[in-house]
mmCIF file of C-alpha atoms in Angstrom:
data_model
loop_
_atom_site.group_PDB
_atom_site.id
_atom_site.type_symbol
_atom_site.label_atom_id
_atom_site.label_comp_id
_atom_site.label_asym_id
_atom_site.label_seq_id
_atom_site.Cartn_x
_atom_site.Cartn_y
_atom_site.Cartn_z
ATOM 1 C CA ASN A 29 -63.889 167.225 31.172
ATOM 2 C CA LEU A 30 -60.904 165.148 30.498
ATOM 3 C CA VAL A 31 -60.671 162.251 28.226
ATOM 4 C CA CYS A 32 -58.890 159.328 27.478
ATOM 5 C CA ARG A 33 -57.023 157.273 24.762
ATOM 6 C CA GLN A 34 -54.999 154.134 24.687
ATOM 7 C CA ILE A 35 -52.147 154.527 22.508
ATOM 8 C CA ILE A 36 -51.765 152.626 19.402
ATOM 9 C CA PRO A 37 -48.494 152.776 18.154
ATOM 10 C CA ILE A 38 -47.721 153.339 14.621
ATOM 11 C CA PRO A 39 -44.631 153.326 13.239
ATOM 12 C CA ILE A 40 -42.311 156.449 12.217
ATOM 13 C CA VAL A 41 -39.581 157.058 9.898
ATOM 14 C CA VAL A 42 -37.585 153.579 9.792
ATOM 15 C CA GLN A 43 -34.370 152.948 8.251
ATOM 16 C CA GLN A 44 -32.917 149.310 7.686
ATOM 17 C CA LEU A 45 -29.396 149.313 9.103
ATOM 18 C CA THR A 46 -28.823 145.595 9.250
ATOM 19 C CA ALA A 47 -30.890 142.912 8.461
ATOM 20 C CA LEU A 48 -31.347 142.665 12.302
ATOM 21 C CA SER A 49 -31.889 145.748 13.682
ATOM 22 C CA ILE A 50 -33.843 148.793 12.376
ATOM 23 C CA LYS A 51 -33.183 152.582 13.597
ATOM 24 C CA GLN A 52 -36.172 155.109 14.243
ATOM 25 C CA LYS A 53 -35.833 158.818 13.935
ATOM 26 C CA ILE A 54 -37.508 162.056 14.071
ATOM 27 C CA ILE A 55 -36.139 165.208 12.700
ATOM 28 C CA PHE A 56 -37.081 168.514 13.793
ATOM 29 C CA TYR A 57 -36.418 171.867 11.721
ATOM 30 C CA GLU A 58 -36.111 174.969 12.900
ATOM 31 C CA ASP A 59 -38.617 177.207 10.243
ATOM 32 C CA LYS A 60 -41.616 176.052 9.087
ATOM 33 C CA ASN A 61 -42.057 173.616 6.347
ATOM 34 C CA PHE A 62 -38.859 171.626 6.710
ATOM 35 C CA GLN A 63 -36.721 174.418 5.765
ATOM 36 C CA GLY A 64 -33.597 175.968 8.232
ATOM 37 C CA ARG A 65 -31.541 173.938 10.510
ATOM 38 C CA SER A 66 -32.515 170.806 11.269
ATOM 39 C CA TYR A 67 -31.987 168.359 14.411
ATOM 40 C CA GLU A 68 -32.275 164.589 14.148
ATOM 41 C CA CYS A 69 -32.766 162.684 17.317
ATOM 42 C CA THR A 70 -32.562 159.126 17.130
ATOM 43 C CA SER A 71 -32.463 155.890 19.141
ATOM 44 C CA ASP A 72 -32.017 151.993 18.125
ATOM 45 C CA CYS A 73 -34.972 149.895 19.723
ATOM 46 C CA ALA A 74 -35.994 146.683 18.291
ATOM 47 C CA ASP A 75 -39.819 148.245 19.247
ATOM 48 C CA LEU A 76 -41.222 151.471 17.265
ATOM 49 C CA GLY A 77 -43.662 153.702 18.644
ATOM 50 C CA ASN A 78 -44.287 156.872 18.651
ATOM 51 C CA TRP A 79 -43.444 160.270 20.226
ATOM 52 C CA MET A 80 -44.252 162.846 22.730
ATOM 53 C CA VAL A 81 -42.671 166.162 22.203
ATOM 54 C CA TYR A 82 -42.673 169.047 25.136
ATOM 55 C CA GLU A 83 -42.440 172.842 25.246
ATOM 56 C CA GLN A 84 -39.952 172.662 27.676
ATOM 57 C CA PRO A 85 -36.820 171.292 28.683
ATOM 58 C CA HIS A 86 -37.000 168.078 30.869
ATOM 59 C CA PHE A 87 -40.391 166.702 29.763
ATOM 60 C CA MET A 88 -42.207 169.939 31.012
ATOM 61 C CA GLY A 89 -45.058 172.471 29.512
ATOM 62 C CA TYR A 90 -47.544 171.280 27.052
ATOM 63 C CA GLN A 91 -46.779 168.382 25.362
ATOM 64 C CA TYR A 92 -48.134 166.725 22.144
ATOM 65 C CA PHE A 93 -48.525 163.205 20.488
ATOM 66 C CA LEU A 94 -46.791 162.723 17.685
ATOM 67 C CA HIS A 95 -48.086 159.585 15.122
ATOM 68 C CA GLN A 96 -46.160 158.773 11.738
ATOM 69 C CA GLY A 97 -46.657 161.833 9.327
ATOM 70 C CA GLU A 98 -45.448 165.193 8.449
ATOM 71 C CA TYR A 99 -45.639 168.504 10.281
ATOM 72 C CA ALA A 100 -44.631 171.323 8.392
ATOM 73 C CA ASP A 101 -45.786 173.579 10.817
ATOM 74 C CA TYR A 102 -46.427 173.460 14.543
ATOM 75 C CA GLN A 103 -49.698 174.265 14.312
ATOM 76 C CA ARG A 104 -50.189 170.833 12.180
ATOM 77 C CA TRP A 105 -50.196 169.129 15.887
ATOM 78 C CA MET A 106 -52.444 171.970 17.557
ATOM 79 C CA GLY A 107 -49.275 173.126 19.268
ATOM 80 C CA PHE A 108 -49.201 176.506 20.894
ATOM 81 C CA ASN A 109 -46.108 177.321 20.448
ATOM 82 C CA ASP A 110 -42.854 176.981 17.659
ATOM 83 C CA CYS A 111 -40.525 175.557 20.218
ATOM 84 C CA VAL A 112 -40.065 171.909 21.025
ATOM 85 C CA ARG A 113 -37.369 171.765 24.052
ATOM 86 C CA SER A 114 -37.378 167.805 24.704
ATOM 87 C CA CYS A 115 -39.131 164.329 23.505
ATOM 88 C CA ARG A 116 -40.069 161.322 24.404
ATOM 89 C CA ILE A 117 -40.304 157.876 22.295
ATOM 90 C CA ILE A 118 -43.382 155.990 23.097
ATOM 91 C CA PRO A 119 -42.627 152.131 23.085
ATOM 92 C CA GLN A 120 -44.659 150.053 21.028
ATOM 93 C CA HIS A 121 -47.024 147.759 23.800
ATOM 94 C CA GLN A 122 -47.348 144.193 23.258
ATOM 95 C CA GLY A 123 -50.217 143.498 25.881
ATOM 96 C CA SER A 124 -53.565 145.089 27.048
ATOM 97 C CA TYR A 125 -54.733 148.248 28.240
ATOM 98 C CA LYS A 126 -55.488 148.952 32.176
ATOM 99 C CA MET A 127 -56.071 152.252 33.897
ATOM 100 C CA MET A 128 -57.977 153.270 36.998
ATOM 101 C CA ILE A 129 -58.953 156.457 37.672
ATOM 102 C CA TYR A 130 -60.297 157.843 41.496
ATOM 103 C CA GLU A 131 -62.326 160.412 42.492
ATOM 104 C CA ARG A 132 -60.041 161.403 45.501
ATOM 105 C CA PRO A 133 -56.552 161.852 45.717
ATOM 106 C CA ASP A 134 -54.036 158.694 46.821
ATOM 107 C CA PHE A 135 -56.568 156.220 45.112
ATOM 108 C CA GLY A 136 -59.643 157.016 47.229
ATOM 109 C CA GLY A 137 -63.286 157.688 46.526
ATOM 110 C CA LYS A 138 -65.347 156.109 43.499
ATOM 111 C CA MET A 139 -63.095 154.489 40.724
ATOM 112 C CA MET A 140 -63.665 153.583 37.344
ATOM 113 C CA GLU A 141 -61.299 151.406 35.339
ATOM 114 C CA PHE A 142 -61.063 151.637 31.824
ATOM 115 C CA THR A 143 -59.719 148.830 29.421
ATOM 116 C CA ASP A 144 -60.508 151.407 25.760
ATOM 117 C CA ASP A 145 -60.784 154.592 24.603
ATOM 118 C CA CYS A 146 -63.223 156.821 26.145
ATOM 119 C CA PRO A 147 -64.244 160.092 23.923
ATOM 120 C CA SER A 148 -65.766 161.333 27.426
ATOM 121 C CA LEU A 149 -64.612 160.435 31.032
ATOM 122 C CA TYR A 150 -68.012 162.569 32.099
ATOM 123 C CA ASP A 151 -70.086 160.683 30.175
ATOM 124 C CA ARG A 152 -68.875 157.631 32.058
ATOM 125 C CA PHE A 153 -67.509 158.745 35.262
ATOM 126 C CA HIS A 154 -69.893 161.322 36.016
ATOM 127 C CA TYR A 155 -67.474 163.675 37.838
ATOM 128 C CA ASN A 156 -65.499 166.621 36.676
ATOM 129 C CA ASP A 157 -62.224 166.236 38.629
ATOM 130 C CA ILE A 158 -60.055 163.041 38.764
ATOM 131 C CA HIS A 159 -57.654 163.362 41.332
ATOM 132 C CA SER A 160 -55.382 160.531 40.930
ATOM 133 C CA CYS A 161 -54.936 156.898 38.491
ATOM 134 C CA ASN A 162 -53.466 154.091 38.466
ATOM 135 C CA VAL A 163 -52.121 153.054 34.850
ATOM 136 C CA GLN A 164 -51.234 149.297 35.329
ATOM 137 C CA ASP A 165 -50.868 148.222 31.220
ATOM 138 C CA GLY A 166 -50.076 150.391 28.123
ATOM 139 C CA TYR A 167 -49.443 154.101 27.398
ATOM 140 C CA TRP A 168 -52.395 156.461 27.889
ATOM 141 C CA ILE A 169 -53.111 159.891 27.263
ATOM 142 C CA PHE A 170 -55.610 162.210 28.792
ATOM 143 C CA TYR A 171 -56.825 164.974 26.914
ATOM 144 C CA GLU A 172 -58.176 168.470 28.317
ATOM 145 C CA HIS A 173 -61.552 168.395 26.745
ATOM 146 C CA PRO A 174 -63.981 165.727 24.816
ATOM 147 C CA ASN A 175 -63.528 163.925 21.695
ATOM 148 C CA TYR A 176 -59.572 164.502 22.069
ATOM 149 C CA ARG A 177 -59.073 167.752 22.054
ATOM 150 C CA GLY A 178 -56.737 170.405 24.214
ATOM 151 C CA ARG A 179 -54.288 169.672 26.267
ATOM 152 C CA GLN A 180 -52.368 165.806 26.095
ATOM 153 C CA TYR A 181 -50.999 164.276 29.279
ATOM 154 C CA LEU A 182 -48.938 161.050 29.071
ATOM 155 C CA LEU A 183 -49.767 158.661 31.544
ATOM 156 C CA ARG A 184 -47.325 155.786 31.781
ATOM 157 C CA PRO A 185 -47.387 152.319 33.771
ATOM 158 C CA GLY A 186 -47.179 152.952 37.331
ATOM 159 C CA GLU A 187 -47.937 156.250 37.340
#
């Protein structure tokens, strides 16, 4: 059973650089409880967003959605591994949210449109497997289990 949730952005750590620009950052620490060597990842951006971190390089492996807050231990974000190898910013979305899921590959079979969170896709879609989807607006996260639990999968517009 998959679950989908639209991503409603929450600002992360923000520093004022000048009157016209802001800077966002995420800091990774080598050890638990913010100890050891650290790596600061920054990106200038007028649209603040959340982060998706990945256990493997090139945005591969398990992925975890992180919103504003401190994560002193990888288990705080329900990680299976104490290693983060890549991260991606999720920009703030200003419009509506829209996604279609399909029971068959290549957008075939029964289709259902979503414009809001859904704690259990099976309760609304009545199929165990989803073989294709089309994200038209917003960023979405699919969850492996109902009620936003289990592995997470980031879906961006056009995917």
